[in-house]
Amino acid sequence: MRLLAGCEIVVEAEDDCAVVAMLRPRSGDAQWLVSESYTFEPDVRPTEHVDPFGNLCQRLIVPKGRMRLRTELEVQTERTLAVAPWALPTPASLLADETLQYLLPSRYCPSDRAFDQAQAIVDAASPGTGHVGAIVAWIRRHIVYRYGVSDACTDALDTMTQGAGVCRDFAHVGIMLCRSLRIPARMVVGYLHGLEPMDLHAWFEAYLDGRWYTFDATQDAPRGGRIVVAHGRDAADVAFLTNYGWLRTVEMQVWVGEKT
């Protein structure tokens, strides 16, 4: 399917503020970037680099006052997801080199402290469910989607204790539990066609049987129509805007539609 997506963000700075943005998706195995356009008001000229995870990053200065950032994308992506929740973990000795970093604990996913919880979830699952399938099912049963219960300091253990959170919190719990069982897992952010209410979205991928598979515990069934913008160890690596100074988001609009 071909999607038309984008976002418009208005920010406000007390003084000139250095910012790193992640607004540009890449073409890859599951998506093709057909076209893109960007508008900055007032006009600035970003520079770009690729971060250690392969994400495209734009560096810019937000001048004192308000600034509007608008991006519009046309992307060819998959209508359906490849699924394999029943697949067994790959032995660590056979994992691809680039996946090993996604076995380690990270800021929001303290997997070294969650083995007992992860093992209990897998042990209680129905035969044939698979480790990641069991984890996703557990999250859907025990974590409620709710705004206002988490903040920039909330990690996956906090979310499990609170029993509520938003999409990034759901992803962090899935990542932490997978890594506890030596399953490489990473955070993904981007767009999801048909998301209600529409917003920028987060989910996770787990490495099973030699490839990455998408898992999203916020949805009641596997859903395609996704545009991946960035991936990393957790939310600290994939913020759409990282500011090095005082910066406030005044408003944000996100849209995703199918091109007819």
Short mmCIF file of C-alpha atoms in Angstrom, two decimals:
data_model
loop_
_atom_site.label_atom_id
_atom_site.label_comp_id
_atom_site.label_asym_id
_atom_site.label_seq_id
_atom_site.Cartn_x
_atom_site.Cartn_y
_atom_site.Cartn_z
CA MET A 1 0.00 0.00 0.00
CA ARG A 2 1.10 3.58 -0.60
CA LEU A 3 0.71 6.00 2.31
CA LEU A 4 0.71 9.77 2.52
CA ALA A 5 1.87 10.78 6.00
CA GLY A 6 3.38 13.65 7.84
CA CYS A 7 3.48 15.79 10.91
CA GLU A 8 3.57 19.45 11.81
CA ILE A 9 5.19 20.48 15.08
CA VAL A 10 5.26 23.98 16.55
CA VAL A 11 7.94 24.53 19.18
CA GLU A 12 8.99 27.52 21.25
CA ALA A 13 12.49 28.38 22.52
CA GLU A 14 13.51 30.94 25.13
CA ASP A 15 16.86 31.36 23.34
CA ASP A 16 18.48 29.81 20.29
CA CYS A 17 18.31 26.06 20.96
CA ALA A 18 20.31 23.26 19.36
CA VAL A 19 18.09 20.36 18.30
CA VAL A 20 18.58 16.92 16.75
CA ALA A 21 15.48 15.74 14.90
CA MET A 22 14.55 12.33 13.51
CA LEU A 23 12.01 13.08 10.83
CA ARG A 24 13.28 11.22 7.75
CA PRO A 25 12.44 7.54 7.22
CA ARG A 26 14.75 5.34 5.17
CA SER A 27 13.96 2.89 2.41
CA GLY A 28 14.48 -0.71 3.47
CA ASP A 29 13.20 -4.26 3.15
CA ALA A 30 9.62 -3.42 4.16
CA GLN A 31 9.21 0.16 2.93
CA TRP A 32 10.21 2.41 0.06
CA LEU A 33 10.43 6.18 0.48
CA VAL A 34 8.81 7.52 -2.69
CA SER A 35 9.08 11.24 -1.87
CA GLU A 36 9.50 13.65 1.02
CA SER A 37 9.39 17.38 1.68
CA TYR A 38 10.25 19.57 4.66
CA THR A 39 9.31 23.09 5.69
CA PHE A 40 10.94 25.10 8.47
CA GLU A 41 9.41 28.44 9.47
CA PRO A 42 11.52 30.49 9.99
CA ASP A 43 13.76 28.89 7.40
CA VAL A 44 16.90 27.11 8.60
CA ARG A 45 19.36 24.78 6.91
CA PRO A 46 19.82 21.54 8.89
CA THR A 47 22.86 19.34 8.56
CA GLU A 48 22.43 15.57 8.57
CA HIS A 49 24.27 12.56 9.94
CA VAL A 50 23.60 8.88 10.51
CA ASP A 51 23.55 7.73 14.13
CA PRO A 52 25.01 4.39 15.40
CA PHE A 53 21.65 2.65 14.72
CA GLY A 54 21.47 3.79 11.11
CA ASN A 55 18.84 6.48 11.68
CA LEU A 56 18.90 9.72 9.68
CA CYS A 57 19.34 12.66 12.07
CA GLN A 58 18.91 16.35 11.27
CA ARG A 59 20.81 18.94 13.35
CA LEU A 60 19.43 22.47 13.44
CA ILE A 61 19.10 25.57 15.56
CA VAL A 62 15.62 26.57 16.66
CA PRO A 63 15.84 30.37 16.92
CA LYS A 64 14.41 32.24 19.89
CA GLY A 65 10.63 32.30 19.67
CA ARG A 66 8.34 29.94 17.80
CA MET A 67 9.25 27.64 14.95
CA ARG A 68 7.11 25.39 12.76
CA LEU A 69 8.51 22.10 11.42
CA ARG A 70 6.45 20.29 8.81
CA THR A 71 7.25 17.04 7.02
CA GLU A 72 5.24 15.29 4.29
CA LEU A 73 6.01 11.76 3.11
CA GLU A 74 4.89 9.33 0.47
CA VAL A 75 5.91 5.77 1.36
CA GLN A 76 5.24 2.36 -0.15
CA THR A 77 4.85 -0.11 2.70
CA GLU A 78 3.41 -3.52 3.53
CA ARG A 79 -0.34 -3.86 4.08
CA THR A 80 0.10 -6.94 6.28
CA LEU A 81 2.73 -7.95 8.81
CA ALA A 82 4.86 -11.07 8.76
CA VAL A 83 4.15 -12.79 12.08
CA ALA A 84 5.91 -15.56 13.99
CA PRO A 85 5.02 -15.17 17.69
CA TRP A 86 5.52 -18.91 18.17
CA ALA A 87 9.16 -18.87 16.96
CA LEU A 88 11.77 -19.92 19.51
CA PRO A 89 14.71 -17.69 20.48
CA THR A 90 17.91 -18.07 18.48
CA PRO A 91 20.87 -19.28 20.58
CA ALA A 92 23.18 -16.37 21.40
CA SER A 93 26.08 -18.09 19.64
CA LEU A 94 24.13 -17.98 16.35
CA LEU A 95 22.87 -14.41 16.54
CA ALA A 96 23.96 -11.85 13.94
CA ASP A 97 26.64 -9.51 15.29
CA GLU A 98 24.52 -6.38 14.94
CA THR A 99 21.76 -7.85 17.14
CA LEU A 100 23.92 -8.40 20.24
CA GLN A 101 23.58 -4.80 21.46
CA TYR A 102 19.83 -5.38 21.69
CA LEU A 103 20.34 -8.03 24.38
CA LEU A 104 21.78 -5.53 26.87
CA PRO A 105 19.88 -3.55 29.52
CA SER A 106 19.21 0.07 28.58
CA ARG A 107 17.90 3.24 30.21
CA TYR A 108 14.20 2.36 30.00
CA CYS A 109 14.50 -1.41 29.68
CA PRO A 110 16.36 -2.82 32.76
CA SER A 111 16.24 -6.39 31.51
CA ASP A 112 18.84 -7.56 34.02
CA ARG A 113 16.17 -7.07 36.72
CA ALA A 114 13.24 -8.79 35.02
CA PHE A 115 14.21 -12.42 34.38
CA ASP A 116 11.89 -13.90 37.00
CA GLN A 117 8.88 -11.99 35.65
CA ALA A 118 9.70 -12.90 32.05
CA GLN A 119 10.20 -16.58 32.83
CA ALA A 120 6.94 -16.74 34.80
CA ILE A 121 5.06 -15.25 31.83
CA VAL A 122 6.51 -17.81 29.44
CA ASP A 123 5.94 -20.72 31.83
CA ALA A 124 2.27 -19.79 32.22
CA ALA A 125 1.63 -19.49 28.48
CA SER A 126 -0.26 -22.05 26.44
CA PRO A 127 1.86 -24.63 24.60
CA GLY A 128 2.95 -23.41 21.17
CA THR A 129 2.40 -19.75 22.01
CA GLY A 130 6.09 -18.86 21.77
CA HIS A 131 8.04 -16.59 24.06
CA VAL A 132 7.30 -13.26 22.35
CA GLY A 133 3.69 -14.20 21.70
CA ALA A 134 3.28 -14.93 25.40
CA ILE A 135 4.86 -11.61 26.34
CA VAL A 136 2.59 -9.62 24.01
CA ALA A 137 -0.50 -11.45 25.29
CA TRP A 138 0.54 -10.77 28.90
CA ILE A 139 1.02 -7.04 28.20
CA ARG A 140 -2.42 -6.82 26.61
CA ARG A 141 -4.01 -8.48 29.64
CA HIS A 142 -2.15 -6.59 32.35
CA ILE A 143 -1.24 -3.12 31.01
CA VAL A 144 -3.97 -0.55 30.35
CA TYR A 145 -3.50 2.17 27.75
CA ARG A 146 -3.82 5.41 29.68
CA TYR A 147 -2.43 8.92 29.28
CA GLY A 148 -0.88 10.86 32.12
CA VAL A 149 0.48 7.98 34.21
CA SER A 150 4.02 7.97 32.79
CA ASP A 151 6.64 10.61 32.08
CA ALA A 152 10.16 10.92 30.71
CA CYS A 153 11.56 9.03 33.73
CA THR A 154 9.21 6.01 33.61
CA ASP A 155 10.94 2.74 32.79
CA ALA A 156 9.48 -0.67 31.97
CA LEU A 157 9.50 -1.89 35.58
CA ASP A 158 7.59 1.24 36.61
CA THR A 159 5.00 0.52 33.93
CA MET A 160 4.57 -3.07 35.11
CA THR A 161 4.05 -1.81 38.66
CA GLN A 162 1.57 0.90 37.59
CA GLY A 163 -0.24 -1.38 35.16
CA ALA A 164 -0.79 1.46 32.70
CA GLY A 165 1.00 3.59 30.14
CA VAL A 166 1.08 4.72 26.52
CA CYS A 167 2.60 3.15 23.40
CA ARG A 168 6.24 3.79 24.35
CA ASP A 169 5.63 2.18 27.75
CA PHE A 170 4.03 -0.89 26.15
CA ALA A 171 7.06 -1.18 23.86
CA HIS A 172 9.52 -0.81 26.75
CA VAL A 173 7.87 -3.65 28.69
CA GLY A 174 7.99 -5.94 25.65
CA ILE A 175 11.63 -5.10 24.97
CA MET A 176 12.69 -5.61 28.58
CA LEU A 177 10.97 -8.98 28.92
CA CYS A 178 12.35 -10.23 25.59
CA ARG A 179 15.91 -9.26 26.48
CA SER A 180 15.55 -10.95 29.86
CA LEU A 181 15.05 -14.18 27.90
CA ARG A 182 18.01 -13.45 25.59
CA ILE A 183 15.82 -12.40 22.68
CA PRO A 184 17.18 -9.30 20.91
CA ALA A 185 14.54 -6.57 20.95
CA ARG A 186 14.55 -2.94 19.86
CA MET A 187 12.29 0.11 19.95
CA VAL A 188 10.70 1.42 16.76
CA VAL A 189 8.93 4.74 16.17
CA GLY A 190 6.99 5.96 13.19
CA TYR A 191 3.49 6.14 11.71
CA LEU A 192 0.62 3.62 11.82
CA HIS A 193 -2.22 3.87 9.32
CA GLY A 194 -5.61 3.89 11.05
CA LEU A 195 -4.28 4.62 14.53
CA GLU A 196 -6.94 6.16 16.78
CA PRO A 197 -6.36 8.79 17.99
CA MET A 198 -3.76 9.62 15.35
CA ASP A 199 -0.30 10.35 16.70
CA LEU A 200 3.32 9.38 16.20
CA HIS A 201 3.54 5.78 17.39
CA ALA A 202 5.96 3.36 19.08
CA TRP A 203 6.22 -0.44 18.98
CA PHE A 204 8.98 -3.04 19.22
CA GLU A 205 10.72 -5.61 17.08
CA ALA A 206 12.14 -8.94 18.22
CA TYR A 207 14.80 -10.93 16.39
CA LEU A 208 13.57 -14.48 15.77
CA ASP A 209 14.63 -17.14 13.29
CA GLY A 210 17.16 -14.89 11.56
CA ARG A 211 15.07 -11.74 11.07
CA TRP A 212 13.26 -8.89 12.84
CA TYR A 213 9.53 -9.26 13.46
CA THR A 214 7.13 -6.46 14.45
CA PHE A 215 5.13 -6.67 17.69
CA ASP A 216 2.67 -4.07 18.96
CA ALA A 217 0.81 -4.85 22.17
CA THR A 218 -1.34 -1.71 21.83
CA GLN A 219 -3.21 -3.36 18.94
CA ASP A 220 -5.61 -6.30 19.23
CA ALA A 221 -4.22 -7.96 16.07
CA PRO A 222 -1.13 -7.63 13.84
CA ARG A 223 -1.51 -4.54 11.65
CA GLY A 224 0.51 -3.43 8.67
CA GLY A 225 0.47 0.05 7.18
CA ARG A 226 3.50 1.18 9.19
CA ILE A 227 6.19 3.69 8.32
CA VAL A 228 9.37 3.19 10.32
CA VAL A 229 11.21 6.44 11.04
CA ALA A 230 13.81 5.23 13.55
CA HIS A 231 14.83 2.36 15.81
CA GLY A 232 17.13 2.03 18.80
CA ARG A 233 17.59 0.47 22.22
CA ASP A 234 14.69 2.39 23.77
CA ALA A 235 12.98 5.80 23.70
CA ALA A 236 16.21 7.61 24.57
CA ASP A 237 17.60 6.67 21.14
CA VAL A 238 14.57 7.48 18.99
CA ALA A 239 13.11 10.82 20.11
CA PHE A 240 11.67 12.77 17.19
CA LEU A 241 13.16 15.93 18.73
CA THR A 242 16.09 15.99 21.17
CA ASN A 243 16.76 19.49 22.47
CA TYR A 244 19.94 20.82 24.06
CA GLY A 245 18.36 23.77 25.83
CA TRP A 246 14.88 24.96 26.83
CA LEU A 247 12.27 23.97 24.25
CA ARG A 248 8.51 23.58 24.53
CA THR A 249 6.16 21.82 22.13
CA VAL A 250 3.22 24.16 21.52
CA GLU A 251 1.19 21.92 19.21
CA MET A 252 1.54 18.85 17.01
CA GLN A 253 -0.56 17.36 14.23
CA VAL A 254 -0.02 13.93 12.64
CA TRP A 255 -1.76 12.41 9.62
CA VAL A 256 -1.60 9.12 7.72
CA GLY A 257 -3.80 8.22 4.77
CA GLU A 258 -3.77 5.73 1.91
CA LYS A 259 -3.07 7.18 -1.53
CA THR A 260 -5.84 6.33 -3.94
#
